[in-house]
Structures are given as C-alpha cells and as structure tokens.
Amino acid sequence: MHVHHDKIELRTKGKGTYEITDEVQEKVNQSGVRNGTVTVFVQHTSCSLTTMENAAPAARRDVERFFDELVPEDADYEHDDEGPDDMPAHIRMVLTRSSETIPIADGRIQMGTWQGVFLFEHRRDAHSRKISVTIIGE
Amino acid sequence: MHVHHDKIELRTKGKGTYEITDEVQEKVNQSGVRNGTVTVFVQHTSCSLTTMENAAPAARRDVERFFDELVPEDADYEHDDEGPDDMPAHIRMVLTRSSETIPIADGRIQMGTWQGVFLFEHRRDAHSRKISVTIIGE
Amino acid sequence: MHVHHDKIELRTKGKGTYEITDEVQEKVNQSGVRNGTVTVFVQHTSCSLTTMENAAPAARRDVERFFDELVPEDADYEHDDEGPDDMPAHIRMVLTRSSETIPIADGRIQMGTWQGVFLFEHRRDAHSRKISVTIIGE
C-alpha cells in the first residue's frame, strides 16, 4: 500500500464544465497503482467538482443553465467584493462537491460508461485551477 | 492494510430512495476489515447517493418531493432524448452525491443512530444499478 | 500505512456554519501521518459538512441565507414532529455533504488559501455534534 500525490492544473476560460476524467486516469497510470482509490480534491471555493453525463453536450448545458437560474448573479448578496459572479460561485460550490473518491481496479478508475469527472467553473474570468489527486492503493 | 473491491447490485422500481446501509455493512463483514474506510461510489449519472434520516418514511417522502419541485420534469430542457425524467435525473445527481466515504471502526461502519446510506433513483422506469464498494483498512 | 480514528465533538448554538479546519489539522498532527488522506464524516442527519470560503463572514451569511430561502421552514412538510426546522434540516443536509476526503502532504491538509471545512448546523437549538475523523497514510 502506498500514497501518491499529484496535481492537475487547469486553465479555465469562464463559466462551464471542464472534463478531467482522462487526466485523472493518466495520474493513476503514472502511479502504478492497480487497486485502491483516487481522491480528487479541488483547492478552491469558487469552482467545484462533479461527476456527470459526459456524452451529451446538451445535458451539460442544461446543468449549467439550471445553476444559473437556481443561484442567480443578480440576486441581492451581501458579499459582492469581486463582482456579481463572486457570491453565486461560492454557493454553487457548496451545492456541488469539493472531493470525489473513485475506486481503482486493475489500474482503471471504475466509472460508468457515460460518467465523467468535471471541474465546474463558476467564475466568468479565466482562472488557473489546482486539483489535488491522491492515489492510495497497491 | 488491504484493498477490497465489491459491488452492490440493486434493481430499482422507479423514482425514490432505496436504503443500502445493511448491504454496505455486509460487504465490510465479508472483507474482514476492522479499521479503515469504505467508499461507496455509484456508477451512474441518473441516480445518486445520499446519507439521510432512515427512521421516518415521511422524511424520505419530503426529500423526494422537494427534489421533484426544485428540478421539475416539465421544465424546458434542451436534452430530453429519453423523456421528461432524463435531464432532471442528471441535475438531481449533481445536486446530491456520487461517492461517500464512511469510517469503519471495530468492524462497524460508523454511522449515526438514525443515519442510513441510500441510492436515490431519479428515473421513472425500473433500472439495474451498480454501486461500487471499496474497503481500505486493516 | 496506518489507520487512525479520532473524533471532533462540537457544541453548536443554533443554525449557522462552524469552522473545524484547525481541529482537523490538529487531529492530523496527533496521528503523526505525513502523507495520506483525512476523511471527515458527520454522524448526523440534521447538520452537514461543507468546504467553503473562510475569510469573509459576509460570504458565510449569504450561504446561510440562500439555504434559508431555498429550503424554507414555513413550507408544507409531511414530517414535522420536531418543529419547523426539522425537515428543512434533513433536506439541507442532502443538498450539501456528509463526508469530505482531504489530502495530507508533508503533514498538512492540502486546502486552498481561503478554503475551510465547516460543520453546517441546520437546527435552531443547541446540539452536541460528533464528527468522525479517519486518517489513512504513512
């Protein structure tokens, strides 16, 4: 049993979902771990993680639209230092996820056929995002 | 320290919450692990996981009703290939969870007295669902 | 590789977010683990966990206000045995998190600069809350 730490760095170009499934699998490959778990953890509070349908782009657009409506930018927030997309970003992060732990068997992350891991960017501007990847296994 | 992989297969009969706490404990028993963690991971994008109150059926119905209203089937979704419950299923999955990691101490999953783990089925039709169970410990 | 179990006990004084980042780090220090993961798991169904912005109190108030409006106490719930804040507590718990797994590298939990872990209390009365802390690593 060993622990392997790695990091995915991602340059986002505004609000939306960015798939990182292949990058996570690549980190597992590099670790040499055949059986265990990989924990993906996003070190930010204005973007988040989610697993999601990765086949239909329309499904992703519907998810993004839903969050735009559920947590609108034009609501009356107390905290708005960084603009109208600041506070909605923090709330959308709370409503989704910061960490996801995925099983690894025979060297493969055990996701469903149309299931992907995504960084969910909630800010309008481009950002450099750090995602911690921790692999524990044998 | 060892890794044990297992799987829970569940046949759902339409929308609702299906408790799997006993099945998770059973997998821990079979693994022989006394101390560690169990990660439950659902390999689908139209059902999800949640921990929840497991004593009062009325509480579960209220949770289900809340999601029916928050993410209605009759909203105007772009992605509707598989019917009106298709896109709401994906969104409800994003709003809840795909993985949950639960501590194991002295061979028991360390859940609260009225706390259970549930598969949350978001589709109307019957489905066969696969839940990956990964136990790491000693 | 070892497993260390510990527990954080917290006395809440009504609805709100209570930061536990320092307590989690302290448990990691005590375990002696330098590399691995820490899984924080809340053993209740009327409070929850979230990671969040920990610098701006106004951001926390906005998050709390958002959940008060999204899951109102004066809605018509079937389950209301313990008062108007009972069922909203269960729903807010489902919408947020029960477990969070955070990487540990060089003895430090790998959180972002303004990122903290919080217990999110959803009940009006004071409660004694138990948070299980499981550290796996070397």
PDB file of C-alpha atoms in Angstrom, chain B residues 5-116:
ATOM      1  CA  HIS B   5     -13.433  -4.336  -4.017  1.00  0.00           C
ATOM      2  CA  ASP B   6     -17.022  -5.413  -4.096  1.00  0.00           C
ATOM      3  CA  LYS B   7     -20.264  -4.413  -5.752  1.00  0.00           C
ATOM      4  CA  ILE B   8     -23.878  -3.973  -4.731  1.00  0.00           C
ATOM      5  CA  GLU B   9     -26.381  -4.577  -7.491  1.00  0.00           C
ATOM      6  CA  LEU B  10     -29.790  -3.102  -6.955  1.00  0.00           C
ATOM      7  CA  ARG B  11     -32.969  -3.333  -9.003  1.00  0.00           C
ATOM      8  CA  THR B  12     -34.891  -0.072  -8.645  1.00  0.00           C
ATOM      9  CA  LYS B  13     -38.618   0.196  -9.324  1.00  0.00           C
ATOM     10  CA  GLY B  14     -38.972   3.847 -10.209  1.00  0.00           C
ATOM     11  CA  LYS B  15     -38.132   7.126  -8.517  1.00  0.00           C
ATOM     12  CA  GLY B  16     -37.357   7.100  -4.820  1.00  0.00           C
ATOM     13  CA  THR B  17     -34.789   6.364  -2.135  1.00  0.00           C
ATOM     14  CA  TYR B  18     -33.524   2.814  -1.532  1.00  0.00           C
ATOM     15  CA  GLU B  19     -31.583   2.132   1.641  1.00  0.00           C
ATOM     16  CA  ILE B  20     -28.331   0.162   1.235  1.00  0.00           C
ATOM     17  CA  THR B  21     -26.837   0.556   4.744  1.00  0.00           C
ATOM     18  CA  ASP B  22     -27.166  -3.153   5.619  1.00  0.00           C
ATOM     19  CA  GLU B  23     -25.658  -4.186   2.289  1.00  0.00           C
ATOM     20  CA  VAL B  24     -22.649  -1.907   2.882  1.00  0.00           C
ATOM     21  CA  GLN B  25     -22.166  -3.350   6.391  1.00  0.00           C
ATOM     22  CA  GLU B  26     -22.424  -6.880   4.948  1.00  0.00           C
ATOM     23  CA  LYS B  27     -19.636  -6.128   2.449  1.00  0.00           C
ATOM     24  CA  VAL B  28     -17.479  -4.806   5.290  1.00  0.00           C
ATOM     25  CA  ASN B  29     -18.148  -8.003   7.259  1.00  0.00           C
ATOM     26  CA  GLN B  30     -17.122 -10.126   4.278  1.00  0.00           C
ATOM     27  CA  SER B  31     -13.895  -8.153   3.819  1.00  0.00           C
ATOM     28  CA  GLY B  32     -12.728  -8.874   7.358  1.00  0.00           C
ATOM     29  CA  VAL B  33     -11.528  -5.266   7.708  1.00  0.00           C
ATOM     30  CA  ARG B  34     -11.821  -3.979  11.292  1.00  0.00           C
ATOM     31  CA  ASN B  35     -10.456  -0.453  10.884  1.00  0.00           C
ATOM     32  CA  GLY B  36     -10.425   1.740   7.806  1.00  0.00           C
ATOM     33  CA  THR B  37     -12.886   3.311   5.406  1.00  0.00           C
ATOM     34  CA  VAL B  38     -15.484   2.153   2.942  1.00  0.00           C
ATOM     35  CA  THR B  39     -16.078   4.221  -0.171  1.00  0.00           C
ATOM     36  CA  VAL B  40     -19.442   3.776  -1.831  1.00  0.00           C
ATOM     37  CA  PHE B  41     -19.485   5.013  -5.436  1.00  0.00           C
ATOM     38  CA  VAL B  42     -22.460   4.971  -7.780  1.00  0.00           C
ATOM     39  CA  GLN B  43     -21.506   4.269 -11.403  1.00  0.00           C
ATOM     40  CA  HIS B  44     -24.434   6.090 -12.982  1.00  0.00           C
ATOM     41  CA  THR B  45     -25.463   9.623 -13.862  1.00  0.00           C
ATOM     42  CA  SER B  46     -29.234   9.389 -13.454  1.00  0.00           C
ATOM     43  CA  CYS B  47     -29.269   8.111  -9.896  1.00  0.00           C
ATOM     44  CA  SER B  48     -27.135   9.228  -6.963  1.00  0.00           C
ATOM     45  CA  LEU B  49     -26.138   8.602  -3.373  1.00  0.00           C
ATOM     46  CA  THR B  50     -27.093  10.321  -0.195  1.00  0.00           C
ATOM     47  CA  THR B  51     -26.955   9.699   3.509  1.00  0.00           C
ATOM     48  CA  MET B  52     -30.239  10.506   5.204  1.00  0.00           C
ATOM     49  CA  GLU B  53     -32.643  10.012   8.073  1.00  0.00           C
ATOM     50  CA  ASN B  54     -33.670   6.349   7.950  1.00  0.00           C
ATOM     51  CA  ALA B  55     -36.320   6.169  10.664  1.00  0.00           C
ATOM     52  CA  ALA B  56     -39.194   8.274   9.314  1.00  0.00           C
ATOM     53  CA  PRO B  57     -40.655   7.347   5.909  1.00  0.00           C
ATOM     54  CA  ALA B  58     -42.380  10.758   5.852  1.00  0.00           C
ATOM     55  CA  ALA B  59     -38.963  12.465   5.918  1.00  0.00           C
ATOM     56  CA  ARG B  60     -37.904  10.485   2.864  1.00  0.00           C
ATOM     57  CA  ARG B  61     -41.099  11.424   1.046  1.00  0.00           C
ATOM     58  CA  ASP B  62     -40.472  15.094   1.861  1.00  0.00           C
ATOM     59  CA  VAL B  63     -36.937  14.866   0.458  1.00  0.00           C
ATOM     60  CA  GLU B  64     -38.236  13.228  -2.722  1.00  0.00           C
ATOM     61  CA  ARG B  65     -40.996  15.839  -3.075  1.00  0.00           C
ATOM     62  CA  PHE B  66     -38.504  18.679  -2.568  1.00  0.00           C
ATOM     63  CA  PHE B  67     -36.351  17.450  -5.463  1.00  0.00           C
ATOM     64  CA  ASP B  68     -39.427  16.952  -7.652  1.00  0.00           C
ATOM     65  CA  GLU B  69     -40.250  20.617  -7.153  1.00  0.00           C
ATOM     66  CA  LEU B  70     -36.710  22.023  -7.268  1.00  0.00           C
ATOM     67  CA  VAL B  71     -35.875  20.200 -10.509  1.00  0.00           C
ATOM     68  CA  PRO B  72     -39.245  19.749 -12.207  1.00  0.00           C
ATOM     69  CA  GLU B  73     -39.813  17.299 -15.030  1.00  0.00           C
ATOM     70  CA  ASP B  74     -41.890  19.793 -17.002  1.00  0.00           C
ATOM     71  CA  ALA B  75     -39.220  22.489 -17.277  1.00  0.00           C
ATOM     72  CA  ASP B  76     -37.832  23.371 -20.691  1.00  0.00           C
ATOM     73  CA  TYR B  77     -34.669  21.245 -21.063  1.00  0.00           C
ATOM     74  CA  GLU B  78     -32.549  21.124 -24.200  1.00  0.00           C
ATOM     75  CA  HIS B  79     -31.584  17.470 -23.538  1.00  0.00           C
ATOM     76  CA  ASP B  80     -34.742  15.324 -23.487  1.00  0.00           C
ATOM     77  CA  ASP B  81     -33.853  12.315 -25.652  1.00  0.00           C
ATOM     78  CA  GLU B  82     -35.012   9.805 -23.070  1.00  0.00           C
ATOM     79  CA  GLY B  83     -38.139  11.559 -21.853  1.00  0.00           C
ATOM     80  CA  PRO B  84     -39.103  14.196 -19.283  1.00  0.00           C
ATOM     81  CA  ASP B  85     -37.351  12.454 -16.348  1.00  0.00           C
ATOM     82  CA  ASP B  86     -33.995  12.257 -18.197  1.00  0.00           C
ATOM     83  CA  MET B  87     -32.492  15.702 -17.626  1.00  0.00           C
ATOM     84  CA  PRO B  88     -33.969  16.224 -14.118  1.00  0.00           C
ATOM     85  CA  ALA B  89     -32.245  12.944 -13.176  1.00  0.00           C
ATOM     86  CA  HIS B  90     -28.833  14.287 -14.231  1.00  0.00           C
ATOM     87  CA  ILE B  91     -29.355  17.567 -12.361  1.00  0.00           C
ATOM     88  CA  ARG B  92     -30.584  15.862  -9.161  1.00  0.00           C
ATOM     89  CA  MET B  93     -27.490  13.666  -9.319  1.00  0.00           C
ATOM     90  CA  VAL B  94     -25.232  16.750  -9.494  1.00  0.00           C
ATOM     91  CA  LEU B  95     -27.086  18.267  -6.500  1.00  0.00           C
ATOM     92  CA  THR B  96     -26.582  15.175  -4.367  1.00  0.00           C
ATOM     93  CA  ARG B  97     -23.574  12.801  -4.385  1.00  0.00           C
ATOM     94  CA  SER B  98     -21.745  10.098  -6.338  1.00  0.00           C
ATOM     95  CA  SER B  99     -19.334   8.962  -3.632  1.00  0.00           C
ATOM     96  CA  GLU B 100     -19.490   8.746   0.131  1.00  0.00           C
ATOM     97  CA  THR B 101     -16.600   7.620   2.328  1.00  0.00           C
ATOM     98  CA  ILE B 102     -17.611   6.154   5.691  1.00  0.00           C
ATOM     99  CA  PRO B 103     -15.259   5.215   8.568  1.00  0.00           C
ATOM    100  CA  ILE B 104     -15.058   1.593   9.778  1.00  0.00           C
ATOM    101  CA  ALA B 105     -14.080   1.002  13.433  1.00  0.00           C
ATOM    102  CA  ASP B 106     -14.120  -2.391  15.159  1.00  0.00           C
ATOM    103  CA  GLY B 107     -15.708  -3.828  12.036  1.00  0.00           C
ATOM    104  CA  ARG B 108     -18.722  -1.473  12.069  1.00  0.00           C
ATOM    105  CA  ILE B 109     -19.476   1.409   9.734  1.00  0.00           C
ATOM    106  CA  GLN B 110     -19.587   4.478  11.964  1.00  0.00           C
ATOM    107  CA  MET B 111     -22.947   5.936  11.092  1.00  0.00           C
ATOM    108  CA  GLY B 112     -25.211   7.840  13.438  1.00  0.00           C
ATOM    109  CA  THR B 113     -28.215   6.211  15.107  1.00  0.00           C
ATOM    110  CA  TRP B 114     -30.796   7.262  12.514  1.00  0.00           C
ATOM    111  CA  GLN B 115     -28.413   7.711   9.628  1.00  0.00           C
ATOM    112  CA  GLY B 116     -28.568   5.485   6.550  1.00  0.00           C
TER     113      GLY B 116
END
